[in-house]
Coordinates of C-alpha atoms (C1' of nucleotides) in Angstrom, one line a residue:
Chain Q
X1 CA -19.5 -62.2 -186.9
X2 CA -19.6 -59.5 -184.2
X3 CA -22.0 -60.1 -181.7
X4 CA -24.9 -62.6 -181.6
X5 CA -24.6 -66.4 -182.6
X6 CA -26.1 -66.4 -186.5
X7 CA -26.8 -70.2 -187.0
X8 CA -23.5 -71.5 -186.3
X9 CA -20.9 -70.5 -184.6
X10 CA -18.9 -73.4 -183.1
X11 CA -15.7 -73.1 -184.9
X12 CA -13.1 -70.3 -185.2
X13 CA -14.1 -67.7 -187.6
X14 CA -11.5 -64.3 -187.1
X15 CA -13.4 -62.5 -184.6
X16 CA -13.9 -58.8 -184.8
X17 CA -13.8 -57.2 -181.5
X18 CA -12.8 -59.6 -178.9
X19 CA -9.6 -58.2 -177.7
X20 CA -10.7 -54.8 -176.5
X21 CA -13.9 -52.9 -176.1
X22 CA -15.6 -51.2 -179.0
X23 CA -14.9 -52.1 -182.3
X24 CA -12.0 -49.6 -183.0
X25 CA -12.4 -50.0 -187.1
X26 CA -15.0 -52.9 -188.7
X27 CA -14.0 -54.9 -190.9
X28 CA -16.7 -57.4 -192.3
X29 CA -16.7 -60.9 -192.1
X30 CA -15.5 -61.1 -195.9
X31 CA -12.8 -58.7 -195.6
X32 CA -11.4 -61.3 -192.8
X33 CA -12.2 -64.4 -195.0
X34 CA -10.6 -62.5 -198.1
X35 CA -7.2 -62.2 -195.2
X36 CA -7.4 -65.8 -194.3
X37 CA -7.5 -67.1 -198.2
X38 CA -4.4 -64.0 -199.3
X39 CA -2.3 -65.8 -196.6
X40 CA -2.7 -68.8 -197.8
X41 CA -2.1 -67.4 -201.3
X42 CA 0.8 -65.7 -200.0
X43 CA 2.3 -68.7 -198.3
X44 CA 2.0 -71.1 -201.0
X45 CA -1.0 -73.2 -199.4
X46 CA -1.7 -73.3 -203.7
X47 CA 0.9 -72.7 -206.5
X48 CA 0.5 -69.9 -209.2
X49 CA -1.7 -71.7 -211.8
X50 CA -3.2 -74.3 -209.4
X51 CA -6.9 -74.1 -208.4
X52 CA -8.4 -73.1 -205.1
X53 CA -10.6 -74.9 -203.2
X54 CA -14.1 -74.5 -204.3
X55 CA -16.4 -72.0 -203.0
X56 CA -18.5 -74.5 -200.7
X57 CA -15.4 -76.2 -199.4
X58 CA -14.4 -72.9 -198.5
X59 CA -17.2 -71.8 -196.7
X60 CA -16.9 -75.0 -194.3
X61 CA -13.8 -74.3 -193.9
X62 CA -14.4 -71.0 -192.5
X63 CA -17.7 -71.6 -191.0
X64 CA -19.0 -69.0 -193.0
X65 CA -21.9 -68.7 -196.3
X66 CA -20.8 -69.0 -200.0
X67 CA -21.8 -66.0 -200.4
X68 CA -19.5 -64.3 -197.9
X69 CA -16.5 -66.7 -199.2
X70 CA -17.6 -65.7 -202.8
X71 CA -17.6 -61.4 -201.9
X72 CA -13.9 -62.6 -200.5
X73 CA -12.8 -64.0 -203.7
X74 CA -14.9 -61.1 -205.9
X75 CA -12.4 -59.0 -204.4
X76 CA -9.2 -61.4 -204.9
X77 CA -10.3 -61.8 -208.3
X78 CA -10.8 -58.0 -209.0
X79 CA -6.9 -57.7 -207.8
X80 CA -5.8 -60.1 -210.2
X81 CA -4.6 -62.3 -207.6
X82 CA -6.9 -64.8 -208.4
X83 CA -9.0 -65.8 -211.9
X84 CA -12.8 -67.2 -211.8
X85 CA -13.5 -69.9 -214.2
X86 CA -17.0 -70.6 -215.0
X87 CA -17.3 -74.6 -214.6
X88 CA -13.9 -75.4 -213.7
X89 CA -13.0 -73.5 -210.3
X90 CA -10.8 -70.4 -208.9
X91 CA -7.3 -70.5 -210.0
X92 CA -4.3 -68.8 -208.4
X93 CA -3.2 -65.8 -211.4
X94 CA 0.3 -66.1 -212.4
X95 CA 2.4 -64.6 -215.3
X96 CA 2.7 -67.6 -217.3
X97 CA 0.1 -69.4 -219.0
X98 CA -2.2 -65.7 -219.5
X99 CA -4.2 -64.6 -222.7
X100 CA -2.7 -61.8 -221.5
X101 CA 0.8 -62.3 -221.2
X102 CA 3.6 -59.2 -220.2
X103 CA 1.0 -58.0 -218.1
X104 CA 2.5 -54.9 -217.0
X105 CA 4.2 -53.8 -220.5
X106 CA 2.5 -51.2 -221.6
X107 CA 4.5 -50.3 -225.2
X108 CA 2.3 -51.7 -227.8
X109 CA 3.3 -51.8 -232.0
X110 CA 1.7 -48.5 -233.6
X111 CA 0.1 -50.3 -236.0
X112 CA -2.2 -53.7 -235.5
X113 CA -2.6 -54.1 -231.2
X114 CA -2.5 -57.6 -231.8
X115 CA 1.0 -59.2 -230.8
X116 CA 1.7 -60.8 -234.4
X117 CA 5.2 -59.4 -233.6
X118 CA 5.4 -62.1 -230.8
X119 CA 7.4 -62.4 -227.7
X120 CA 10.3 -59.8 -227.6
X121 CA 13.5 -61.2 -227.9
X122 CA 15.6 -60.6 -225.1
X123 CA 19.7 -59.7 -224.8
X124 CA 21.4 -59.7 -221.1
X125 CA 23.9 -56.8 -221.5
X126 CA 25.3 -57.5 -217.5
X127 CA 24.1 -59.6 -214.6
X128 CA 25.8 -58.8 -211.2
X129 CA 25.7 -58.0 -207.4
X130 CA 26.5 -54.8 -206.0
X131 CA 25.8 -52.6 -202.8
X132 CA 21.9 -50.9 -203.0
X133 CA 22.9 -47.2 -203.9
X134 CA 20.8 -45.0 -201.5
X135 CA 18.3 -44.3 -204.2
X136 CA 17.8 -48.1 -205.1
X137 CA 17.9 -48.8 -201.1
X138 CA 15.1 -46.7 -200.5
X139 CA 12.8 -47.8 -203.8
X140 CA 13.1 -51.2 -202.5
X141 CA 13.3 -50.6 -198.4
X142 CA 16.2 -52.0 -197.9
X143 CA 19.2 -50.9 -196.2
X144 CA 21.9 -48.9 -198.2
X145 CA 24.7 -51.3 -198.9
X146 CA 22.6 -54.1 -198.7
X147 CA 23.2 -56.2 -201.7
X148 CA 21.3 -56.4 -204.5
X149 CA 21.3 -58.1 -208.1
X150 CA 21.4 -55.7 -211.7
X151 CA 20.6 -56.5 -214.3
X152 CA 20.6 -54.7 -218.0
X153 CA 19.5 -56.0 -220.9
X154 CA 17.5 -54.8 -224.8
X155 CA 14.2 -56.3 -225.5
X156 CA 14.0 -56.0 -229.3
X157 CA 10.6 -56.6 -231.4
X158 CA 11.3 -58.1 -234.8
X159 CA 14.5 -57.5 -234.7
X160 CA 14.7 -53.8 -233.6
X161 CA 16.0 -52.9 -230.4
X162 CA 13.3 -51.0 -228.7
X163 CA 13.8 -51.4 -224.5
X164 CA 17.0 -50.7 -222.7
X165 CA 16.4 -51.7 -219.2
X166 CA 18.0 -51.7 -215.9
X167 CA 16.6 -54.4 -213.1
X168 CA 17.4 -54.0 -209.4
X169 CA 16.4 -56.8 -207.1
X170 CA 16.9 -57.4 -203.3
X171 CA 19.3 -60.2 -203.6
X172 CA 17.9 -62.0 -200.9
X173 CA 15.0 -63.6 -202.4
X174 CA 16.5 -64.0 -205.6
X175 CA 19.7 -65.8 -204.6
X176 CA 21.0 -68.0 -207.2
X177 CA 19.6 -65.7 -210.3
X178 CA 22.2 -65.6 -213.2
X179 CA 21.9 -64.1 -216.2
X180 CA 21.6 -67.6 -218.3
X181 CA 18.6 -67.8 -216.3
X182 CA 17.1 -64.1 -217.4
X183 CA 18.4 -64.8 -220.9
X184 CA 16.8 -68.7 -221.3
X185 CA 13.3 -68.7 -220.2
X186 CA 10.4 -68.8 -222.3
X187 CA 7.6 -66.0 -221.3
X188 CA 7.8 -63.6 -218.9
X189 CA 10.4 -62.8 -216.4
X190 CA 7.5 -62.2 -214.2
X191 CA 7.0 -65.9 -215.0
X192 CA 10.5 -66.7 -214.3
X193 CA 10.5 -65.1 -211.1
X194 CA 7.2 -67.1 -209.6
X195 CA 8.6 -70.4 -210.9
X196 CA 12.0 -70.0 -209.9
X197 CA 12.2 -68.1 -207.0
X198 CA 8.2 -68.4 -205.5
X199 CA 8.4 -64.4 -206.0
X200 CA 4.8 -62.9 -207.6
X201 CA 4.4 -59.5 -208.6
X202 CA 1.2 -58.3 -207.9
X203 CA 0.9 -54.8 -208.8
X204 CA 3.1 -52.5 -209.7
X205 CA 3.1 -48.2 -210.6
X206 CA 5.3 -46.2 -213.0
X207 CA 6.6 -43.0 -213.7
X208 CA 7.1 -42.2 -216.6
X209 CA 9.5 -39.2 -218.5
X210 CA 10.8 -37.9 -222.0
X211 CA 14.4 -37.6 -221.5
X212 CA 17.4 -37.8 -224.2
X213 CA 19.6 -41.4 -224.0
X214 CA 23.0 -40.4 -223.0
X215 CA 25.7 -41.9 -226.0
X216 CA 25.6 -45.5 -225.0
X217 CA 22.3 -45.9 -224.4
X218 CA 21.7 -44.2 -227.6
X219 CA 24.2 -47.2 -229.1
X220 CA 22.3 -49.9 -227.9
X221 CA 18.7 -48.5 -228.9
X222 CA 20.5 -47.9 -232.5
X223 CA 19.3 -44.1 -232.4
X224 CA 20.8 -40.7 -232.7
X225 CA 21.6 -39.3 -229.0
X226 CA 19.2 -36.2 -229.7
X227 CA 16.4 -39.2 -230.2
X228 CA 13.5 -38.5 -227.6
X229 CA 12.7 -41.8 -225.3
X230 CA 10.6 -42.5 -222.6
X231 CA 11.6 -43.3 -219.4
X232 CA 9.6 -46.0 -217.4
X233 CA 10.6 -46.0 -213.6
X234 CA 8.4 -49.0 -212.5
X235 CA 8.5 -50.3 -208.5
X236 CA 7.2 -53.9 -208.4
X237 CA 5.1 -55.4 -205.4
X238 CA 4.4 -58.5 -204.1
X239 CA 2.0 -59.3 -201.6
X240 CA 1.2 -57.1 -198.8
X241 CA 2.9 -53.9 -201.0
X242 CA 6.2 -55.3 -200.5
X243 CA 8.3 -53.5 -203.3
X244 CA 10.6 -56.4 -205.0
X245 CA 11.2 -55.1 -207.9
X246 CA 12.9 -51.4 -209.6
X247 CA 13.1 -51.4 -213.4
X248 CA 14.4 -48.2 -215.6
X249 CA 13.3 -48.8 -218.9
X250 CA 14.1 -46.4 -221.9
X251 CA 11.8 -47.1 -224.8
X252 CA 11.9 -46.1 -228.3
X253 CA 8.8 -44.4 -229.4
X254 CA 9.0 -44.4 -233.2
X255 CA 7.1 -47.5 -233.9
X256 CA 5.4 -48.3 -230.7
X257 CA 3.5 -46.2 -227.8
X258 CA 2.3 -46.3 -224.3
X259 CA -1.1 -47.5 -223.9
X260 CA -2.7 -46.3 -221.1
X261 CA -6.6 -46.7 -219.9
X262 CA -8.3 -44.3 -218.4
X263 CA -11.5 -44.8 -216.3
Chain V
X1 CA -36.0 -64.4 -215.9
X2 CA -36.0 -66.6 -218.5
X3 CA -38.7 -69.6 -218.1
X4 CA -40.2 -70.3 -215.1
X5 CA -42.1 -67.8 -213.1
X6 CA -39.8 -66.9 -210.5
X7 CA -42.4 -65.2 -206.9
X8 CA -43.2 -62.1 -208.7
X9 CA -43.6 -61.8 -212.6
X10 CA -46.6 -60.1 -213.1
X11 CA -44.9 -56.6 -214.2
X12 CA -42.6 -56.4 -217.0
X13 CA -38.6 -57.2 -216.4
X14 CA -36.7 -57.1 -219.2
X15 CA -37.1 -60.3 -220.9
X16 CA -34.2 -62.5 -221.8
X17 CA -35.2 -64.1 -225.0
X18 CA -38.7 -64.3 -226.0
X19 CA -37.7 -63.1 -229.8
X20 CA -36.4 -66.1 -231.1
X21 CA -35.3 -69.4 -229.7
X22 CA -32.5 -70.7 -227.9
X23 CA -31.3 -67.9 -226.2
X24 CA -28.7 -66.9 -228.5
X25 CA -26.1 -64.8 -225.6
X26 CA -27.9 -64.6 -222.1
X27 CA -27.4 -61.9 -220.0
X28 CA -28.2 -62.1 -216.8
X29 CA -31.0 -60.4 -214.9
X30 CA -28.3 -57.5 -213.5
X31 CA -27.0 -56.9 -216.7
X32 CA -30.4 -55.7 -218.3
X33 CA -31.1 -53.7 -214.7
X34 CA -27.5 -52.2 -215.5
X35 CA -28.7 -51.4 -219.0
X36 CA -31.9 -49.8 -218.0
X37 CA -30.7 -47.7 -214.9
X38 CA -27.6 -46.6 -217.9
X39 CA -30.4 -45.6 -220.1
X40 CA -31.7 -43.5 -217.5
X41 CA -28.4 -42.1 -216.8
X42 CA -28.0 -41.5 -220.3
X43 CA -31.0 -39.5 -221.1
X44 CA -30.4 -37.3 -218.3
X45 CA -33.3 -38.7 -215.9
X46 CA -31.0 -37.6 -212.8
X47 CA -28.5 -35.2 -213.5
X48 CA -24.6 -35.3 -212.6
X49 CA -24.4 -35.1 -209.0
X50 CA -27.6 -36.0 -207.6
X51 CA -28.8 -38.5 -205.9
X52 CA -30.5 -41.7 -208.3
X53 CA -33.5 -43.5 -206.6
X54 CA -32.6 -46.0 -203.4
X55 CA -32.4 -49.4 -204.2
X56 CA -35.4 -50.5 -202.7
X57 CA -36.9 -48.0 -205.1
X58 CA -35.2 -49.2 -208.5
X59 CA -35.9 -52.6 -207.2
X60 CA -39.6 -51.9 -206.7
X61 CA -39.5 -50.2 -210.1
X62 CA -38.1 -53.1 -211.8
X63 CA -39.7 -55.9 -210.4
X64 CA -36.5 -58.1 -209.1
X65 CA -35.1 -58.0 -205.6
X66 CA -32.5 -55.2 -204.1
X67 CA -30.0 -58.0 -204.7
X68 CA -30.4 -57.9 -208.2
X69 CA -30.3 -53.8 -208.3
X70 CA -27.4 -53.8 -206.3
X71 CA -25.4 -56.1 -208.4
X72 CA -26.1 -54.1 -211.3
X73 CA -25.1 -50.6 -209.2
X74 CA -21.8 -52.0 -208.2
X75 CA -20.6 -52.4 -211.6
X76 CA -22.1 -49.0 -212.5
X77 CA -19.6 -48.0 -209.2
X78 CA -16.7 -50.1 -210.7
X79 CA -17.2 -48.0 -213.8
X80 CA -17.3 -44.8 -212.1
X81 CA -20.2 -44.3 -213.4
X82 CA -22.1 -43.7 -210.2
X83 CA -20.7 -43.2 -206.6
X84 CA -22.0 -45.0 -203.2
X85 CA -21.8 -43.1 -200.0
X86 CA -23.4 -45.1 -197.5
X87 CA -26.2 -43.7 -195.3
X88 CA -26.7 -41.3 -198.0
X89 CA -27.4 -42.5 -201.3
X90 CA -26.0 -43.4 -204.9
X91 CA -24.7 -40.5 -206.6
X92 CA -24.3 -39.9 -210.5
X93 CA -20.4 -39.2 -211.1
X94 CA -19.4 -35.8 -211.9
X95 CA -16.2 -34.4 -212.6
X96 CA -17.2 -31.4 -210.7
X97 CA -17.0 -31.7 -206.7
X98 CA -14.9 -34.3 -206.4
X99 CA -12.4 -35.5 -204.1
X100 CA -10.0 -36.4 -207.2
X101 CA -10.8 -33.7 -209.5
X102 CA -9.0 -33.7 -212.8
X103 CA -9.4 -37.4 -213.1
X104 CA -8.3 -37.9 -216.2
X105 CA -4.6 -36.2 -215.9
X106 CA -2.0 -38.2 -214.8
X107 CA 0.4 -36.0 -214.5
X108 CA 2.4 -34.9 -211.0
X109 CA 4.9 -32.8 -209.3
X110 CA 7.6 -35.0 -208.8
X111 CA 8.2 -34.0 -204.9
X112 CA 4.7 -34.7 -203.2
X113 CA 1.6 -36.3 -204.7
X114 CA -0.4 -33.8 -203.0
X115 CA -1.9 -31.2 -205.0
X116 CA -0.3 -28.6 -203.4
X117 CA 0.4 -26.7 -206.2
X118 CA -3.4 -25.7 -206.6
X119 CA -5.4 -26.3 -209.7
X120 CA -3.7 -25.0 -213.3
X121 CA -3.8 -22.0 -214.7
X122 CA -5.2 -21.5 -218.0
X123 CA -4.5 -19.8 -221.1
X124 CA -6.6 -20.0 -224.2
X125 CA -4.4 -19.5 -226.9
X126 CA -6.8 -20.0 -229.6
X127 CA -10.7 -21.6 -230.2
X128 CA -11.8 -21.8 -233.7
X129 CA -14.4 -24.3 -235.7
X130 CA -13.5 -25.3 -239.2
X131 CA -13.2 -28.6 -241.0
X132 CA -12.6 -31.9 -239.3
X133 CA -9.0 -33.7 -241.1
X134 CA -9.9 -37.1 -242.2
X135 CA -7.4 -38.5 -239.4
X136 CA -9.6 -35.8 -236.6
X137 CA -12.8 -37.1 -238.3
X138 CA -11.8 -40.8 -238.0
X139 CA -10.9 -40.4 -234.2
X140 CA -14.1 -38.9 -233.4
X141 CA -16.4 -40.9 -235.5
X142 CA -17.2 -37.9 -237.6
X143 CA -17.5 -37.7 -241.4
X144 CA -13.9 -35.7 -242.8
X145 CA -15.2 -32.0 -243.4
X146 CA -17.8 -32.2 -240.5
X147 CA -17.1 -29.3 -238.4
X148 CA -15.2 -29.7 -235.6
X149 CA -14.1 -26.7 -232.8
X150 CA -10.5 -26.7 -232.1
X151 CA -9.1 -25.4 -228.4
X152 CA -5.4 -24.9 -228.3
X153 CA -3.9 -23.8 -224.9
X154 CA -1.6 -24.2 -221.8
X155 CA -1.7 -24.8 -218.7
X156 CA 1.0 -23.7 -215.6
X157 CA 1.5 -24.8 -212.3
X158 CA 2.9 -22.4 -210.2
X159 CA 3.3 -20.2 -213.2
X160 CA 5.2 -22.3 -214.8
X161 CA 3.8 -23.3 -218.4
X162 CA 3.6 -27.2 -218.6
X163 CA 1.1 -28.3 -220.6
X164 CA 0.4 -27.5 -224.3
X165 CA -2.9 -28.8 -225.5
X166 CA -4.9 -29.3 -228.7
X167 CA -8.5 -30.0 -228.3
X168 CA -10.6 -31.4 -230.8
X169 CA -14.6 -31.6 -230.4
X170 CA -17.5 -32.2 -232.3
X171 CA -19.2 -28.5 -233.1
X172 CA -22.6 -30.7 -233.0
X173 CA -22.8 -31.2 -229.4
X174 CA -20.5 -28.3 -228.2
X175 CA -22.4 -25.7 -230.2
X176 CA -21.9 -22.2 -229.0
X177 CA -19.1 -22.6 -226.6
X178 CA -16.4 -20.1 -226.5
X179 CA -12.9 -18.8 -225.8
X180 CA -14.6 -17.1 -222.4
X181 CA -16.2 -20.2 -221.5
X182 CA -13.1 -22.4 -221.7
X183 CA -10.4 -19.8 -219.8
X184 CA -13.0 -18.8 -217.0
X185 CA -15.5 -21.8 -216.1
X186 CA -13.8 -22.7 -212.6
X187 CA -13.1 -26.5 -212.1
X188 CA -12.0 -29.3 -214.6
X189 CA -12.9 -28.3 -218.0
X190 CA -15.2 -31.7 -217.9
X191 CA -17.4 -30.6 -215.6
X192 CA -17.8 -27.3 -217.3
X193 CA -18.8 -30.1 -220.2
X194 CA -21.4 -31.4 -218.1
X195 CA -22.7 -28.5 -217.0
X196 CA -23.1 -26.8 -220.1
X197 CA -23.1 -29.3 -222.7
X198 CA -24.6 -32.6 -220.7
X199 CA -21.9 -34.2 -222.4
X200 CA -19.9 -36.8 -219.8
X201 CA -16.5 -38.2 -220.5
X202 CA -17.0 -41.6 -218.8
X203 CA -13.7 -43.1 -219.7
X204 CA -10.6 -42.4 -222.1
X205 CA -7.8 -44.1 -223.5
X206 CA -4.2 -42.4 -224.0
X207 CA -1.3 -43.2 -226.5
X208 CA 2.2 -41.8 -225.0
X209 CA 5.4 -40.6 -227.0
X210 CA 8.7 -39.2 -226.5
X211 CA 9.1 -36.3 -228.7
X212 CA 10.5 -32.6 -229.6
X213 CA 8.9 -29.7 -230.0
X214 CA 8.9 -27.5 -233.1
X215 CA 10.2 -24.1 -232.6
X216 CA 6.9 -22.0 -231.4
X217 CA 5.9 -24.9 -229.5
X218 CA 9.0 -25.0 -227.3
X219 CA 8.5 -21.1 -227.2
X220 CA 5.0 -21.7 -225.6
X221 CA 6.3 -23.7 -223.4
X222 CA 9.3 -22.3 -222.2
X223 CA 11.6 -24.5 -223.2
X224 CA 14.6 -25.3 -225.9
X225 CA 14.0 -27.1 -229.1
X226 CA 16.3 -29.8 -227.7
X227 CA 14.0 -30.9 -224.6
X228 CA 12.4 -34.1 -225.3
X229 CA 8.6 -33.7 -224.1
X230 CA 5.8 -36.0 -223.3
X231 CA 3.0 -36.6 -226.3
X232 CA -0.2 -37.6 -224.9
X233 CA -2.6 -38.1 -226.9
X234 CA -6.3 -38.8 -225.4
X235 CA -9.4 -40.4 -227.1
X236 CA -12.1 -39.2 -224.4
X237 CA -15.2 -41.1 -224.5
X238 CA -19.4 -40.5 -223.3
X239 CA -21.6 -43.2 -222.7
X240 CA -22.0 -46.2 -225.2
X241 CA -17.7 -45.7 -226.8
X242 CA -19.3 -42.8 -227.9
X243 CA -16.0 -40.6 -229.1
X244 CA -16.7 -37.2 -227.7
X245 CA -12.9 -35.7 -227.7
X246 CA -9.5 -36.1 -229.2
X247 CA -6.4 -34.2 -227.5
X248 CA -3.2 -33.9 -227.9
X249 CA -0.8 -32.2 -224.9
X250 CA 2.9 -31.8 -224.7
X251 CA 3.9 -32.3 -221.3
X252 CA 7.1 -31.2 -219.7
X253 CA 8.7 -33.6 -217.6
X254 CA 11.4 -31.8 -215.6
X255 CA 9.5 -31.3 -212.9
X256 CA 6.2 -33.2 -213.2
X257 CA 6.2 -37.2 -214.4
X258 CA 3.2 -38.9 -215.4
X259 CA 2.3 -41.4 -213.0
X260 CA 0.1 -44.9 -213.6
X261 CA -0.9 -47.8 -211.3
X262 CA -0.7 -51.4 -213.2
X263 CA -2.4 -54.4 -211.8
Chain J
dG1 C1' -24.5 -86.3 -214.3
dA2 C1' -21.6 -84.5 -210.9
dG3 C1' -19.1 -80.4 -209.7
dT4 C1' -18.0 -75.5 -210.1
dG5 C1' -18.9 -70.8 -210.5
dG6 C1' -22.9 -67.5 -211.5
dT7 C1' -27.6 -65.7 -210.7
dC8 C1' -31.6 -64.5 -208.0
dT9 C1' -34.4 -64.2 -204.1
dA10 C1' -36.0 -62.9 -199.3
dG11 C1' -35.2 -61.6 -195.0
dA12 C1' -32.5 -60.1 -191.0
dC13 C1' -29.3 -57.2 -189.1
dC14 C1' -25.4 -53.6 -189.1
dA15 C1' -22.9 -49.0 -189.9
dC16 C1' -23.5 -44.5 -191.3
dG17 C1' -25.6 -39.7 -192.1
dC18 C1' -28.7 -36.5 -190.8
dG19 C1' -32.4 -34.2 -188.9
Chain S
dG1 C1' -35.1 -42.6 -185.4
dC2 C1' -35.5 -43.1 -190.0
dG3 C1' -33.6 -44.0 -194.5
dT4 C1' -29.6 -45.4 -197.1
dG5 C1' -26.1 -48.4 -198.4
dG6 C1' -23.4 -52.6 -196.6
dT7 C1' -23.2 -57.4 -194.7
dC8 C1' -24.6 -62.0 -194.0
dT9 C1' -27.3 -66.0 -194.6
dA10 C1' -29.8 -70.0 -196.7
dG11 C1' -31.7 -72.0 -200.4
dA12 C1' -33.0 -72.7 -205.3
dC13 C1' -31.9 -72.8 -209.8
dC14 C1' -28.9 -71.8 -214.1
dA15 C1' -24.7 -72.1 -217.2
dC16 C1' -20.5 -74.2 -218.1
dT17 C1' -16.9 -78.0 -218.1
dC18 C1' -15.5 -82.5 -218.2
dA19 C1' -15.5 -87.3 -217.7

DNA sequence: GAGTGGTCTAGACCACGCG
DNA sequence: GCGTGGTCTAGACCACTCA
């Protein structure tokens, strides 16, 4: 929609240029659309879980083609912020209700992929405010000293203690967590977090280590201290690459490994 | 294309059923374009690099409209398959000449992404065939006692030794290659592959550990017995989950961290 | 059978790369 | 200025879901 008037044009679909003279970058009409709809998204116009409005509806809505409105949500969908349903409509992805569930947890059971060991079972070692160390500050943009909720806690499969992880988040959005919370809900935290506190993680990136627990951490894993464990340093985002989330997670690697795809 | 005569049907598309009855899965028009134009990419009709026919071209060639071609071309592009450069062409994948080179390796410095440090240096420490183990055989979808070549070697950044790899491939397709070839080719080992072998890792899948070396292998690398290292072990894949490598690399992580994007 | 996403077509025009 | 991929439209029909 740059130029001349293609069939109809009487309504408000984002312009292009308009403001200044030649168009300084492009952006096609369905990289707008695909703006309008992750604002809405972003906004809560539709809950995690809820459907979208159809494809046609859409399209009036923006005054543009189905097919433009469909390239926008192609995109959305390819980002997992969105699901296609053949049939039934365009849902809003969340972290609940998913085949695949624990969608960023990577440590999968040596033997057998599937999850007959179910949901981990979850232990809150601490829950509490502090001041954002520099480090923690800077992972999540926020200023140093600003205040922010930890949180430590053992994931065990069957039984065995397998994660030891440390959770940093910006108090702000999360005011009210407490560790009943963390230690109480069925399915994800990520799930948790969209229900309770209208926070969705989007995406997220990890680094990941060998390194040796110190002698506590070695106590709650239930290994020797010269037991090699990986260390996953994930940042969490939310829309529009927000960080919200820092997670340190130590791992045990005798029964279980990282599962990584390459393409 | 499945009944009716849609404009243009007096070539041959790739029919849908017309084997047995009800059609028993339906694939869609794209899909069976996809599987043609893979075919072709497959049996070498345009080689690593190069261009592949427009899409006015393939469409002419197949009988359906550009639309159709370029459905099935974006998800060849969404499998890195083939790479779009607009005003120019579509371009079959290579790991040679490539913006990202060393696709596959996650591994970083952990002050700046960039690849300052310059590609790795290599050293061949040995590159022998003999029999395949039943566990090397099962990876690679070879018969136990098939013969198998086996690379080990390290590579340094900066000088510093921080990779220790075992490769494992097929001698069937990899006939002939050598010590000189592995420690001189320039460039990703992969493209050396392709360019010597036709043989194109397409995808891969990785299982990480914490671990400890054994004594020569912490002398190769540099290191102390006690230093807890990365295990990566990769399952490198050609066209149709065809198995086509197994290695297994040490990685120190005291100055590098393996780094992966979830969504 | 109505509604939704999915496929397919045909044609027009745009942005980009290169000679 | 041509050819290539990229965008956008409009309309027809198909496959799936559910009442």
């Amino acid at each position: 929609m740059s130029s001349l008037p293609p069939p109809s044009t009487e309504g408000t679909p984002p312009a292009n240029g308009g403001t200044g003279v030649a168009t300084p970058a492009f952006s096609p009409l369905y990289q707008q659309i695909k703006g309008l709809i992750l604002h809405s998204l972003q906004h809560g116009e539709w809950k995690p879980g809820e459907a979208i409005p159809s494809e046609i509806e859409l399209a009036a809505r923006f005054r543009v083609s189905q097919g433009t409105v469909r390239k926008a949500i192609d995109e959305l969908a390819a980002e997992n912020l969105v699901t296609r349903r053949q049939g039934k409509g365009t849902f809003v992805s969340t972290h609940a209700e998913r085949q695949v569930q624990y969608r960023f947890l990577k440590l999968l059971p040596d033997s057998g992929d599937a999850r007959v060991e179910g949901p981990a079972q979850r232990t809150i070692l601490e829950c509490r405010r502090l001041r954002a160390s520099a480090e923690v500050a800077r992972s999540l943009a926020l200023r140093a000293g600003d205040s922010v909720i930890q949180i430590k806690r053992i994931l065990s499969f069957v039984g065995v203690p397998t994660i030891l992880e440390d959770i940093w988040l910006p108090n702000q959005p999360f005011r009210g967590l407490t560790a009943e919370q963390m230690a109480h809900y069925q399915g994800p935290t990520y799930a948790m977090f969209e229900l309770d506190f209208g926070v969705r993680m989007v995406r997220a990136e990890e680094k990941i280590r060998a390194v040796l627990p110190d002698e506590t951490q070695a106590q709650w894993l239930n290994v020797t201290p010269g037991t090699p464990l990986l260390s996953v340093e994930r940042l969490a985002y939310t829309y529009n690459d927000v960080p919200m989330e820092l997670r340190r997670g130590l791992y045990r690697t005798d029964t279980h490994h990282y599962h990584n795809k390459l393409s």
